[in-house]
Amino acid sequence: MTEDSPAPDLRPATLAVTGGRPPHTPDEPLNVPITMASTYVAGGDLEYGRYGNPTWAAFEEALGALEGGRALSFSSGLAAVATVLDLVGHDSLVVAPRNSYNGTILQLADLESRGRIRSELVDITDTDAVVKACDDAALVWLESPTNPALEIADIPAIEAAAHAAGAYVVVDNTFATPILQRPLELGADIVVHSVTKYLAGHSDALMGAIVTRDEELYAVLKGRRDLIGAVPGTLEAFLALRGLRTLHLRVERAQANATELTRRLAGHPALDEVRYPGFGGIVSIVLAQGAPAADLLTRKTSLWVHATSLGGVESTFERRRRWKSEPATIPDGLVRLSVGIEDIEDIWADLAGALDDLG
Ligand SMILES: *Cc1c(COP(=O)(O)O)cnc(C)c1O
C-alpha cells in the first residue's frame, strides 16, 4: 500500500478513479508506469519478477479497495479459480452451482476425475438444497449471477450455513463487479474475478484476481502464486487498471442499456424467454426456434459482434451451447448478450432488425 492509499470510507466511483495511484509528490506520474522487470536489486521486498511487480501492485490496491479486501492478480480468471480450488484438502467436498461458468465446471470435473476432490453441483436458486449440501463441504463456490443462466444465489443464507460447517465461501463476482455487489461485505471469505471481463473491460487483456480480507488466506494464496507462477503480464496489469478507472461508468451504462433492451425484447415472437436478473449488463435470450435460429441471429447483425467472452465496451453475443463443454442444463437456443455501452437506439435497431429477419 502506498502512503496515499484511499481512505476506506470512499465510495466506489472514487476508489475506482483514485486507487493505486503514485503519491502526490512533484514529478511523480499520475499513473503507475509499466515496470518491465524480471528481477530487482537485492535487499528489498520484491527480489524477483514472479514474486511481485509495482504495476500489478497498483491494480491490486485499486481492486482491493473496491472489494474491501486485499487483492492478488493472476494470469487469467481460471488461474485464479484453480488457485482457490487448490485450498481444500484431499477428498474434500466442493459444492458449486451446476450452472457455473463452464471453465469452473471443467476444473471441478478434472479434479474429481483424478481423485483430488469430490464435488456436488447444486441448483443455486434452491437455497434449502444448497444449505443442506453445505453440511459436509470444505468449500462452497458461488457464482451470482451465474454465467449464462443468470441465476441469483442467496449469498447471506448460504454463507451462514457454509461457515457453520467450517467451509470456505467463495464468490465468483465477475458478472456483478464490486460496483453492484461486494461479497466480502456479505461474509464471503474469497472473491474471484475474471478481470478479463468487466474490470479490464475493453476485450484486450486476459487476467484474473483473488480478493480476501483474511491475512492468513492471503499469505497462503500469495504463496501458491509465487510457487505456481500464474502471474499476470505487466502490460495486462496496466491495461486492467486503466480499464478499472471507468468501471462504474461502464457498468452503469451497460446496465441501463441491458434494462432497456430487456424491456423492449419482452414478448418478442422470436423469443421463448428473456432472462435478466435486474442488474448488470448481461441478458440471456432463448430463441423459440432453437439452435438454428440462434446461430442465424449471430450472423445477421452489424454492430453486435459474434464472439465469446463478455464485459467489453462493445456489444457481443454468442450461443453458449456451441461449446461442447457448456452444461446441458443451458437451453440449446440460448444466446448470451453482453450489452455494451453504445447508444441504445443503435444496438436495439441492429438486434431487433436481425430478430425480425428470422421470420
Ligand atoms: C470468463 C470467466 C471466467 C474465466 O476467466 P478467464 O479470464 O477467461 O480465465 C471465470 N468465471 C466467470 C464467471 C467468467 O465469465
Short mmCIF file of N, CA, C and O in Angstrom, two decimals, residues 220-352:
data_model
loop_
_atom_site.label_atom_id
_atom_site.label_comp_id
_atom_site.label_asym_id
_atom_site.label_seq_id
_atom_site.Cartn_x
_atom_site.Cartn_y
_atom_site.Cartn_z
N VAL A 220 -1.41 -17.63 2.19
CA VAL A 220 -1.42 -18.94 1.54
C VAL A 220 -1.56 -18.78 0.03
O VAL A 220 -0.83 -19.38 -0.76
N LEU A 221 -2.51 -17.90 -0.39
CA LEU A 221 -2.77 -17.71 -1.82
C LEU A 221 -1.57 -17.06 -2.52
O LEU A 221 -1.22 -17.43 -3.64
N LYS A 222 -0.96 -16.09 -1.84
CA LYS A 222 0.24 -15.45 -2.40
C LYS A 222 1.36 -16.48 -2.54
O LYS A 222 2.07 -16.52 -3.55
N GLY A 223 1.47 -17.37 -1.54
CA GLY A 223 2.47 -18.43 -1.60
C GLY A 223 2.24 -19.35 -2.79
O GLY A 223 3.19 -19.76 -3.47
N ARG A 224 0.96 -19.66 -3.06
CA ARG A 224 0.64 -20.52 -4.21
C ARG A 224 0.99 -19.82 -5.51
O ARG A 224 1.50 -20.43 -6.44
N ARG A 225 0.70 -18.51 -5.57
CA ARG A 225 1.02 -17.77 -6.80
C ARG A 225 2.54 -17.73 -7.02
O ARG A 225 3.00 -17.92 -8.14
N ASP A 226 3.29 -17.49 -5.95
CA ASP A 226 4.76 -17.48 -6.06
C ASP A 226 5.28 -18.81 -6.59
O ASP A 226 6.19 -18.85 -7.41
N LEU A 227 4.66 -19.88 -6.09
CA LEU A 227 5.16 -21.22 -6.38
C LEU A 227 4.75 -21.71 -7.77
O LEU A 227 5.55 -22.29 -8.50
N ILE A 228 3.49 -21.47 -8.14
CA ILE A 228 2.97 -21.96 -9.42
C ILE A 228 3.35 -21.01 -10.55
O ILE A 228 3.59 -21.43 -11.67
N GLY A 229 3.37 -19.73 -10.26
CA GLY A 229 3.84 -18.76 -11.26
C GLY A 229 2.81 -18.29 -12.26
O GLY A 229 3.16 -17.80 -13.33
N ALA A 230 1.51 -18.43 -11.92
CA ALA A 230 0.47 -17.98 -12.84
C ALA A 230 0.26 -16.47 -12.69
O ALA A 230 -0.82 -16.00 -12.34
N VAL A 231 1.31 -15.71 -12.94
CA VAL A 231 1.30 -14.26 -12.70
C VAL A 231 0.88 -13.51 -13.97
O VAL A 231 1.07 -14.00 -15.08
N PRO A 232 0.30 -12.33 -13.81
CA PRO A 232 -0.12 -11.58 -15.00
C PRO A 232 1.07 -10.93 -15.71
O PRO A 232 2.12 -10.74 -15.12
N GLY A 233 0.85 -10.58 -16.98
CA GLY A 233 1.83 -9.75 -17.68
C GLY A 233 1.72 -8.33 -17.16
O GLY A 233 0.67 -7.90 -16.68
N THR A 234 2.81 -7.60 -17.26
CA THR A 234 2.82 -6.23 -16.73
C THR A 234 1.93 -5.31 -17.57
O THR A 234 1.22 -4.46 -17.03
N LEU A 235 1.98 -5.49 -18.90
CA LEU A 235 1.11 -4.67 -19.76
C LEU A 235 -0.35 -4.95 -19.44
O LEU A 235 -1.18 -4.03 -19.39
N GLU A 236 -0.69 -6.23 -19.20
CA GLU A 236 -2.07 -6.60 -18.87
C GLU A 236 -2.52 -5.89 -17.59
O GLU A 236 -3.64 -5.40 -17.49
N ALA A 237 -1.64 -5.88 -16.60
CA ALA A 237 -1.99 -5.22 -15.33
C ALA A 237 -2.23 -3.73 -15.55
O ALA A 237 -3.15 -3.14 -14.98
N PHE A 238 -1.41 -3.12 -16.40
CA PHE A 238 -1.59 -1.69 -16.70
C PHE A 238 -2.92 -1.46 -17.41
O PHE A 238 -3.69 -0.55 -17.06
N LEU A 239 -3.22 -2.30 -18.40
CA LEU A 239 -4.49 -2.16 -19.14
C LEU A 239 -5.68 -2.39 -18.21
O LEU A 239 -6.70 -1.70 -18.31
N ALA A 240 -5.55 -3.37 -17.32
CA ALA A 240 -6.66 -3.66 -16.40
C ALA A 240 -6.90 -2.48 -15.47
O ALA A 240 -8.06 -2.12 -15.20
N LEU A 241 -5.83 -1.87 -15.00
CA LEU A 241 -6.00 -0.71 -14.11
C LEU A 241 -6.58 0.47 -14.89
O LEU A 241 -7.47 1.18 -14.40
N ARG A 242 -6.12 0.66 -16.12
CA ARG A 242 -6.68 1.71 -16.98
C ARG A 242 -8.18 1.48 -17.16
O ARG A 242 -8.99 2.39 -17.10
N GLY A 243 -8.55 0.21 -17.40
CA GLY A 243 -9.96 -0.12 -17.57
C GLY A 243 -10.76 0.13 -16.30
O GLY A 243 -11.87 0.67 -16.33
N LEU A 244 -10.17 -0.23 -15.18
CA LEU A 244 -10.86 -0.12 -13.89
C LEU A 244 -11.25 1.32 -13.56
O LEU A 244 -12.24 1.55 -12.85
N ARG A 245 -10.51 2.27 -14.09
CA ARG A 245 -10.79 3.68 -13.80
C ARG A 245 -12.21 4.10 -14.18
O ARG A 245 -12.78 5.02 -13.61
N THR A 246 -12.76 3.43 -15.20
CA THR A 246 -14.11 3.79 -15.69
C THR A 246 -15.13 2.69 -15.39
O THR A 246 -16.23 2.70 -15.95
N LEU A 247 -14.78 1.75 -14.51
CA LEU A 247 -15.66 0.61 -14.26
C LEU A 247 -17.08 1.05 -13.90
O LEU A 247 -18.06 0.53 -14.45
N HIS A 248 -17.19 2.01 -13.01
CA HIS A 248 -18.51 2.44 -12.54
C HIS A 248 -19.34 3.04 -13.67
O HIS A 248 -20.54 2.78 -13.78
N LEU A 249 -18.70 3.80 -14.55
CA LEU A 249 -19.44 4.40 -15.67
C LEU A 249 -19.86 3.34 -16.68
O LEU A 249 -20.99 3.36 -17.19
N ARG A 250 -18.94 2.40 -16.95
CA ARG A 250 -19.26 1.37 -17.94
C ARG A 250 -20.37 0.45 -17.43
O ARG A 250 -21.28 0.08 -18.18
N VAL A 251 -20.28 0.07 -16.14
CA VAL A 251 -21.29 -0.82 -15.57
C VAL A 251 -22.65 -0.12 -15.56
O VAL A 251 -23.68 -0.71 -15.90
N GLU A 252 -22.62 1.16 -15.20
CA GLU A 252 -23.88 1.93 -15.13
C GLU A 252 -24.55 2.00 -16.51
O GLU A 252 -25.74 1.76 -16.66
N ARG A 253 -23.74 2.28 -17.54
CA ARG A 253 -24.29 2.42 -18.89
C ARG A 253 -24.72 1.08 -19.46
O ARG A 253 -25.80 0.96 -20.08
N ALA A 254 -23.88 0.03 -19.24
CA ALA A 254 -24.24 -1.30 -19.74
C ALA A 254 -25.54 -1.75 -19.08
O ALA A 254 -26.41 -2.35 -19.73
N GLN A 255 -25.68 -1.46 -17.80
CA GLN A 255 -26.88 -1.85 -17.07
C GLN A 255 -28.11 -1.09 -17.58
O GLN A 255 -29.18 -1.68 -17.76
N ALA A 256 -27.94 0.19 -17.83
CA ALA A 256 -29.07 0.97 -18.37
C ALA A 256 -29.48 0.42 -19.74
O ALA A 256 -30.68 0.26 -20.03
N ASN A 257 -28.49 0.12 -20.58
CA ASN A 257 -28.79 -0.43 -21.91
C ASN A 257 -29.44 -1.81 -21.78
O ASN A 257 -30.40 -2.13 -22.50
N ALA A 258 -28.92 -2.64 -20.86
CA ALA A 258 -29.46 -4.00 -20.69
C ALA A 258 -30.90 -3.95 -20.18
O ALA A 258 -31.77 -4.72 -20.62
N THR A 259 -31.17 -3.03 -19.28
CA THR A 259 -32.52 -2.89 -18.73
C THR A 259 -33.51 -2.50 -19.83
O THR A 259 -34.60 -3.06 -19.95
N GLU A 260 -33.09 -1.55 -20.66
CA GLU A 260 -33.97 -1.09 -21.74
C GLU A 260 -34.14 -2.17 -22.82
O GLU A 260 -35.25 -2.39 -23.31
N LEU A 261 -33.06 -2.87 -23.15
CA LEU A 261 -33.16 -3.96 -24.13
C LEU A 261 -34.13 -5.03 -23.64
O LEU A 261 -34.96 -5.54 -24.41
N THR A 262 -34.01 -5.37 -22.35
CA THR A 262 -34.88 -6.39 -21.75
C THR A 262 -36.34 -5.97 -21.89
O THR A 262 -37.21 -6.77 -22.25
N ARG A 263 -36.59 -4.70 -21.61
CA ARG A 263 -37.96 -4.18 -21.71
C ARG A 263 -38.49 -4.30 -23.14
O ARG A 263 -39.61 -4.75 -23.38
N ARG A 264 -37.64 -3.92 -24.10
CA ARG A 264 -38.09 -3.94 -25.50
C ARG A 264 -38.19 -5.35 -26.06
O ARG A 264 -38.99 -5.61 -26.97
N LEU A 265 -37.36 -6.27 -25.55
CA LEU A 265 -37.37 -7.65 -26.07
C LEU A 265 -38.53 -8.47 -25.51
O LEU A 265 -38.91 -9.49 -26.11
N ALA A 266 -39.08 -8.04 -24.38
CA ALA A 266 -40.13 -8.82 -23.71
C ALA A 266 -41.27 -9.10 -24.69
O ALA A 266 -41.77 -8.20 -25.36
N GLY A 267 -41.67 -10.36 -24.78
CA GLY A 267 -42.80 -10.75 -25.62
C GLY A 267 -42.48 -10.82 -27.10
O GLY A 267 -43.39 -11.01 -27.92
N HIS A 268 -41.22 -10.65 -27.49
CA HIS A 268 -40.88 -10.75 -28.92
C HIS A 268 -41.24 -12.14 -29.44
O HIS A 268 -40.89 -13.14 -28.80
N PRO A 269 -41.93 -12.22 -30.57
CA PRO A 269 -42.39 -13.53 -31.06
C PRO A 269 -41.27 -14.52 -31.38
O PRO A 269 -41.50 -15.73 -31.35
N ALA A 270 -40.06 -14.03 -31.64
CA ALA A 270 -38.95 -14.95 -31.96
C ALA A 270 -38.34 -15.57 -30.70
O ALA A 270 -37.51 -16.46 -30.79
N LEU A 271 -38.78 -15.08 -29.52
CA LEU A 271 -38.12 -15.50 -28.28
C LEU A 271 -39.07 -16.28 -27.37
O LEU A 271 -40.24 -15.92 -27.22
N ASP A 272 -38.52 -17.32 -26.75
CA ASP A 272 -39.25 -18.07 -25.73
C ASP A 272 -39.06 -17.42 -24.36
O ASP A 272 -39.91 -17.55 -23.49
N GLU A 273 -37.94 -16.78 -24.20
CA GLU A 273 -37.56 -16.30 -22.87
C GLU A 273 -36.57 -15.15 -22.98
O GLU A 273 -35.71 -15.15 -23.86
N VAL A 274 -36.72 -14.18 -22.08
CA VAL A 274 -35.71 -13.13 -21.92
C VAL A 274 -35.32 -13.16 -20.44
O VAL A 274 -36.16 -12.95 -19.58
N ARG A 275 -34.06 -13.47 -20.16
CA ARG A 275 -33.61 -13.57 -18.76
C ARG A 275 -32.75 -12.36 -18.42
O ARG A 275 -31.75 -12.10 -19.07
N TYR A 276 -33.14 -11.68 -17.37
CA TYR A 276 -32.33 -10.57 -16.86
C TYR A 276 -32.57 -10.50 -15.36
O TYR A 276 -33.72 -10.39 -14.92
N PRO A 277 -31.50 -10.58 -14.56
CA PRO A 277 -31.70 -10.64 -13.11
C PRO A 277 -32.04 -9.28 -12.50
O PRO A 277 -32.23 -9.20 -11.29
N GLY A 278 -32.10 -8.23 -13.31
CA GLY A 278 -32.44 -6.91 -12.77
C GLY A 278 -31.24 -6.03 -12.52
O GLY A 278 -31.38 -4.87 -12.16
N PHE A 279 -30.05 -6.58 -12.70
CA PHE A 279 -28.84 -5.75 -12.60
C PHE A 279 -27.75 -6.33 -13.49
O PHE A 279 -27.82 -7.47 -13.93
N GLY A 280 -26.74 -5.50 -13.77
CA GLY A 280 -25.63 -5.94 -14.62
C GLY A 280 -25.89 -5.73 -16.09
O GLY A 280 -26.96 -5.22 -16.47
N GLY A 281 -24.95 -6.14 -16.90
CA GLY A 281 -25.02 -5.87 -18.34
C GLY A 281 -25.22 -7.11 -19.20
O GLY A 281 -25.09 -7.04 -20.42
N ILE A 282 -25.53 -8.25 -18.57
CA ILE A 282 -25.73 -9.48 -19.34
C ILE A 282 -27.22 -9.83 -19.40
O ILE A 282 -27.89 -9.85 -18.36
N VAL A 283 -27.69 -10.11 -20.60
CA VAL A 283 -29.07 -10.55 -20.82
C VAL A 283 -28.98 -11.87 -21.60
O VAL A 283 -28.20 -11.96 -22.54
N SER A 284 -29.73 -12.88 -21.18
CA SER A 284 -29.75 -14.11 -21.96
C SER A 284 -31.13 -14.26 -22.61
O SER A 284 -32.15 -14.12 -21.93
N ILE A 285 -31.13 -14.52 -23.92
CA ILE A 285 -32.40 -14.73 -24.62
C ILE A 285 -32.43 -16.17 -25.15
O ILE A 285 -31.39 -16.73 -25.49
N VAL A 286 -33.63 -16.75 -25.16
CA VAL A 286 -33.77 -18.11 -25.67
C VAL A 286 -34.65 -18.04 -26.92
O VAL A 286 -35.80 -17.61 -26.86
N LEU A 287 -34.08 -18.44 -28.07
CA LEU A 287 -34.79 -18.39 -29.34
C LEU A 287 -35.85 -19.48 -29.41
O LEU A 287 -35.56 -20.64 -29.11
N ALA A 288 -37.07 -19.09 -29.81
CA ALA A 288 -38.16 -20.06 -29.88
C ALA A 288 -37.84 -21.18 -30.86
O ALA A 288 -38.21 -22.33 -30.65
N GLN A 289 -37.12 -20.86 -31.92
CA GLN A 289 -36.80 -21.87 -32.94
C GLN A 289 -35.47 -22.57 -32.66
O GLN A 289 -34.90 -23.21 -33.56
N GLY A 290 -34.95 -22.43 -31.46
CA GLY A 290 -33.79 -23.22 -31.03
C GLY A 290 -32.47 -22.80 -31.64
O GLY A 290 -32.29 -21.67 -32.11
N ALA A 291 -31.53 -23.78 -31.65
CA ALA A 291 -30.15 -23.51 -32.04
C ALA A 291 -30.01 -22.94 -33.46
O ALA A 291 -29.23 -22.00 -33.67
N PRO A 292 -30.75 -23.48 -34.47
CA PRO A 292 -30.55 -22.93 -35.81
C PRO A 292 -30.89 -21.44 -35.89
O PRO A 292 -30.15 -20.67 -36.52
N ALA A 293 -31.97 -21.03 -35.22
CA ALA A 293 -32.34 -19.61 -35.22
C ALA A 293 -31.30 -18.79 -34.47
O ALA A 293 -30.94 -17.67 -34.88
N ALA A 294 -30.79 -19.35 -33.38
CA ALA A 294 -29.77 -18.64 -32.59
C ALA A 294 -28.50 -18.44 -33.41
O ALA A 294 -27.91 -17.36 -33.42
N ASP A 295 -28.10 -19.49 -34.12
CA ASP A 295 -26.89 -19.38 -34.94
C ASP A 295 -27.09 -18.38 -36.09
O ASP A 295 -26.18 -17.62 -36.42
N LEU A 296 -28.31 -18.39 -36.64
CA LEU A 296 -28.61 -17.45 -37.73
C LEU A 296 -28.55 -16.01 -37.21
O LEU A 296 -27.98 -15.13 -37.85
N LEU A 297 -29.11 -15.81 -36.02
CA LEU A 297 -29.11 -14.46 -35.42
C LEU A 297 -27.69 -13.90 -35.31
O LEU A 297 -27.44 -12.73 -35.62
N THR A 298 -26.75 -14.77 -34.89
CA THR A 298 -25.38 -14.28 -34.66
C THR A 298 -24.66 -13.93 -35.98
O THR A 298 -23.58 -13.35 -35.94
N ARG A 299 -25.29 -14.26 -37.11
CA ARG A 299 -24.68 -13.90 -38.40
C ARG A 299 -25.38 -12.71 -39.06
O ARG A 299 -24.98 -12.28 -40.12
N LYS A 300 -26.44 -12.19 -38.41
CA LYS A 300 -27.28 -11.20 -39.10
C LYS A 300 -27.11 -9.77 -38.61
O LYS A 300 -27.79 -8.87 -39.09
N THR A 301 -26.23 -9.53 -37.65
CA THR A 301 -26.09 -8.18 -37.10
C THR A 301 -24.84 -7.51 -37.65
O THR A 301 -23.92 -8.17 -38.14
N SER A 302 -24.81 -6.19 -37.55
CA SER A 302 -23.59 -5.49 -37.95
C SER A 302 -22.86 -4.87 -36.76
O SER A 302 -21.64 -4.76 -36.77
N LEU A 303 -23.60 -4.44 -35.73
CA LEU A 303 -22.94 -3.86 -34.54
C LEU A 303 -22.59 -4.95 -33.54
O LEU A 303 -21.49 -4.99 -33.00
N TRP A 304 -23.56 -5.80 -33.23
CA TRP A 304 -23.32 -6.91 -32.28
C TRP A 304 -22.28 -7.83 -32.89
O TRP A 304 -22.44 -8.32 -34.02
N VAL A 305 -21.20 -8.09 -32.15
CA VAL A 305 -20.13 -8.94 -32.64
C VAL A 305 -20.34 -10.36 -32.12
O VAL A 305 -20.58 -10.55 -30.92
N HIS A 306 -20.26 -11.33 -33.04
CA HIS A 306 -20.35 -12.72 -32.62
C HIS A 306 -19.00 -13.13 -32.04
O HIS A 306 -18.02 -13.31 -32.76
N ALA A 307 -18.93 -13.23 -30.73
CA ALA A 307 -17.65 -13.56 -30.07
C ALA A 307 -17.96 -14.07 -28.67
O ALA A 307 -18.93 -13.66 -28.05
N THR A 308 -17.08 -14.94 -28.19
CA THR A 308 -17.23 -15.35 -26.80
C THR A 308 -16.65 -14.27 -25.90
O THR A 308 -16.21 -13.23 -26.38
N SER A 309 -16.68 -14.51 -24.60
CA SER A 309 -16.27 -13.53 -23.59
C SER A 309 -17.34 -12.46 -23.45
O SER A 309 -18.38 -12.49 -24.13
N LEU A 310 -17.13 -11.50 -22.56
CA LEU A 310 -18.17 -10.53 -22.21
C LEU A 310 -17.54 -9.37 -21.43
O LEU A 310 -16.36 -9.42 -21.09
N GLY A 311 -18.36 -8.37 -21.19
CA GLY A 311 -17.92 -7.29 -20.31
C GLY A 311 -17.08 -6.22 -20.98
O GLY A 311 -16.51 -5.37 -20.29
N GLY A 312 -16.97 -6.24 -22.30
CA GLY A 312 -16.24 -5.20 -23.00
C GLY A 312 -17.14 -4.01 -23.28
O GLY A 312 -18.36 -4.07 -23.07
N VAL A 313 -16.56 -2.92 -23.77
CA VAL A 313 -17.36 -1.73 -24.09
C VAL A 313 -18.31 -2.00 -25.26
O VAL A 313 -19.34 -1.35 -25.40
N GLU A 314 -17.98 -2.99 -26.10
CA GLU A 314 -18.78 -3.26 -27.29
C GLU A 314 -19.78 -4.38 -27.03
O GLU A 314 -19.50 -5.28 -26.24
N SER A 315 -20.92 -4.33 -27.69
CA SER A 315 -21.93 -5.38 -27.54
C SER A 315 -21.48 -6.63 -28.29
O SER A 315 -21.14 -6.57 -29.47
N THR A 316 -21.47 -7.77 -27.57
CA THR A 316 -21.11 -9.05 -28.19
C THR A 316 -22.16 -10.08 -27.80
O THR A 316 -22.89 -9.89 -26.82
N PHE A 317 -22.24 -11.15 -28.55
CA PHE A 317 -23.18 -12.22 -28.21
C PHE A 317 -22.74 -13.54 -28.78
O PHE A 317 -21.93 -13.59 -29.71
N GLU A 318 -23.24 -14.62 -28.20
CA GLU A 318 -22.96 -15.94 -28.73
C GLU A 318 -23.99 -16.94 -28.20
O GLU A 318 -24.55 -16.76 -27.12
N ARG A 319 -24.18 -18.01 -28.97
CA ARG A 319 -24.99 -19.13 -28.49
C ARG A 319 -24.08 -19.99 -27.63
O ARG A 319 -23.09 -20.52 -28.11
N ARG A 320 -24.38 -20.10 -26.35
CA ARG A 320 -23.44 -20.73 -25.44
C ARG A 320 -23.25 -22.23 -25.71
O ARG A 320 -22.17 -22.77 -25.50
N ARG A 321 -24.33 -22.89 -26.15
CA ARG A 321 -24.21 -24.35 -26.34
C ARG A 321 -23.38 -24.70 -27.58
O ARG A 321 -23.17 -25.88 -27.85
N ARG A 322 -22.89 -23.67 -28.32
CA ARG A 322 -21.96 -24.02 -29.40
C ARG A 322 -20.67 -24.62 -28.80
O ARG A 322 -19.88 -25.25 -29.48
N TRP A 323 -20.47 -24.41 -27.48
CA TRP A 323 -19.34 -25.01 -26.77
C TRP A 323 -19.79 -26.36 -26.22
O TRP A 323 -20.75 -26.43 -25.45
N LYS A 324 -19.09 -27.43 -26.56
CA LYS A 324 -19.47 -28.77 -26.09
C LYS A 324 -19.41 -28.86 -24.58
O LYS A 324 -20.08 -29.68 -23.96
N SER A 325 -18.58 -28.02 -23.95
CA SER A 325 -18.39 -28.08 -22.50
C SER A 325 -19.50 -27.37 -21.73
O SER A 325 -19.56 -27.46 -20.51
N GLU A 326 -20.38 -26.67 -22.45
CA GLU A 326 -21.43 -25.93 -21.74
C GLU A 326 -22.43 -26.92 -21.12
O GLU A 326 -22.84 -27.89 -21.76
N PRO A 327 -22.81 -26.70 -19.84
CA PRO A 327 -23.74 -27.65 -19.20
C PRO A 327 -25.03 -27.83 -20.02
O PRO A 327 -25.55 -26.86 -20.58
N ALA A 328 -25.53 -29.08 -20.07
CA ALA A 328 -26.72 -29.40 -20.85
C ALA A 328 -27.98 -28.76 -20.25
O ALA A 328 -29.04 -28.74 -20.89
N THR A 329 -27.86 -28.21 -19.03
CA THR A 329 -28.99 -27.52 -18.41
C THR A 329 -29.22 -26.15 -19.06
O THR A 329 -30.25 -25.51 -18.81
N ILE A 330 -28.27 -25.69 -19.86
CA ILE A 330 -28.43 -24.42 -20.58
C ILE A 330 -29.19 -24.70 -21.87
O ILE A 330 -28.77 -25.57 -22.65
N PRO A 331 -30.30 -23.99 -22.14
CA PRO A 331 -31.06 -24.27 -23.37
C PRO A 331 -30.19 -24.14 -24.63
O PRO A 331 -29.33 -23.25 -24.70
N ASP A 332 -30.44 -25.04 -25.57
CA ASP A 332 -29.67 -25.10 -26.81
C ASP A 332 -29.74 -23.77 -27.58
O ASP A 332 -28.80 -23.37 -28.25
N GLY A 333 -30.89 -23.12 -27.49
CA GLY A 333 -31.09 -21.89 -28.26
C GLY A 333 -30.85 -20.63 -27.44
O GLY A 333 -31.31 -19.54 -27.81
N LEU A 334 -30.10 -20.76 -26.34
CA LEU A 334 -29.83 -19.57 -25.51
C LEU A 334 -28.67 -18.76 -26.11
O LEU A 334 -27.60 -19.31 -26.39
N VAL A 335 -28.93 -17.48 -26.32
CA VAL A 335 -27.88 -16.56 -26.76
C VAL A 335 -27.60 -15.59 -25.62
O VAL A 335 -28.52 -14.94 -25.11
N ARG A 336 -26.35 -15.53 -25.21
CA ARG A 336 -25.96 -14.62 -24.13
C ARG A 336 -25.55 -13.28 -24.75
O ARG A 336 -24.65 -13.23 -25.60
N LEU A 337 -26.24 -12.23 -24.33
CA LEU A 337 -25.93 -10.89 -24.83
C LEU A 337 -25.05 -10.18 -23.80
O LEU A 337 -25.44 -10.04 -22.64
N SER A 338 -23.88 -9.74 -24.21
CA SER A 338 -23.07 -8.88 -23.35
C SER A 338 -23.31 -7.47 -23.88
O SER A 338 -22.77 -7.06 -24.91
N VAL A 339 -24.17 -6.75 -23.17
CA VAL A 339 -24.63 -5.46 -23.67
C VAL A 339 -23.55 -4.41 -23.44
O VAL A 339 -23.05 -4.25 -22.31
N GLY A 340 -23.17 -3.72 -24.50
CA GLY A 340 -22.09 -2.73 -24.42
C GLY A 340 -22.58 -1.36 -24.01
O GLY A 340 -23.70 -1.20 -23.50
N ILE A 341 -21.73 -0.38 -24.23
CA ILE A 341 -22.03 0.99 -23.77
C ILE A 341 -22.34 1.92 -24.94
O ILE A 341 -22.30 3.14 -24.81
N GLU A 342 -22.69 1.33 -26.10
CA GLU A 342 -23.06 2.15 -27.25
C GLU A 342 -24.41 2.84 -26.99
O GLU A 342 -25.05 2.62 -25.96
N ASP A 343 -24.86 3.61 -27.97
CA ASP A 343 -26.20 4.22 -27.87
C ASP A 343 -27.24 3.11 -27.98
O ASP A 343 -27.21 2.28 -28.90
N ILE A 344 -28.17 3.11 -27.05
CA ILE A 344 -29.20 2.06 -27.00
C ILE A 344 -29.97 1.95 -28.31
O ILE A 344 -30.31 0.85 -28.76
N GLU A 345 -30.26 3.10 -28.94
CA GLU A 345 -31.08 3.05 -30.15
C GLU A 345 -30.37 2.29 -31.27
O GLU A 345 -31.01 1.57 -32.05
N ASP A 346 -29.05 2.43 -31.37
CA ASP A 346 -28.31 1.74 -32.42
C ASP A 346 -28.22 0.24 -32.17
O ASP A 346 -28.44 -0.56 -33.09
N ILE A 347 -27.90 -0.15 -30.93
CA ILE A 347 -27.80 -1.60 -30.68
C ILE A 347 -29.18 -2.26 -30.69
O ILE A 347 -29.33 -3.41 -31.09
N TRP A 348 -30.21 -1.51 -30.30
CA TRP A 348 -31.58 -2.04 -30.39
C TRP A 348 -31.98 -2.26 -31.84
O TRP A 348 -32.47 -3.32 -32.23
N ALA A 349 -31.74 -1.25 -32.67
CA ALA A 349 -32.15 -1.34 -34.09
C ALA A 349 -31.44 -2.53 -34.76
O ALA A 349 -32.06 -3.30 -35.51
N ASP A 350 -30.17 -2.70 -34.47
CA ASP A 350 -29.38 -3.78 -35.07
C ASP A 350 -29.93 -5.15 -34.63
O ASP A 350 -30.16 -6.04 -35.47
N LEU A 351 -30.17 -5.30 -33.33
CA LEU A 351 -30.65 -6.58 -32.81
C LEU A 351 -32.09 -6.85 -33.22
O LEU A 351 -32.43 -7.97 -33.65
N ALA A 352 -32.94 -5.84 -33.12
CA ALA A 352 -34.36 -6.02 -33.47
C ALA A 352 -34.49 -6.35 -34.97
O ALA A 352 -35.29 -7.21 -35.35
#
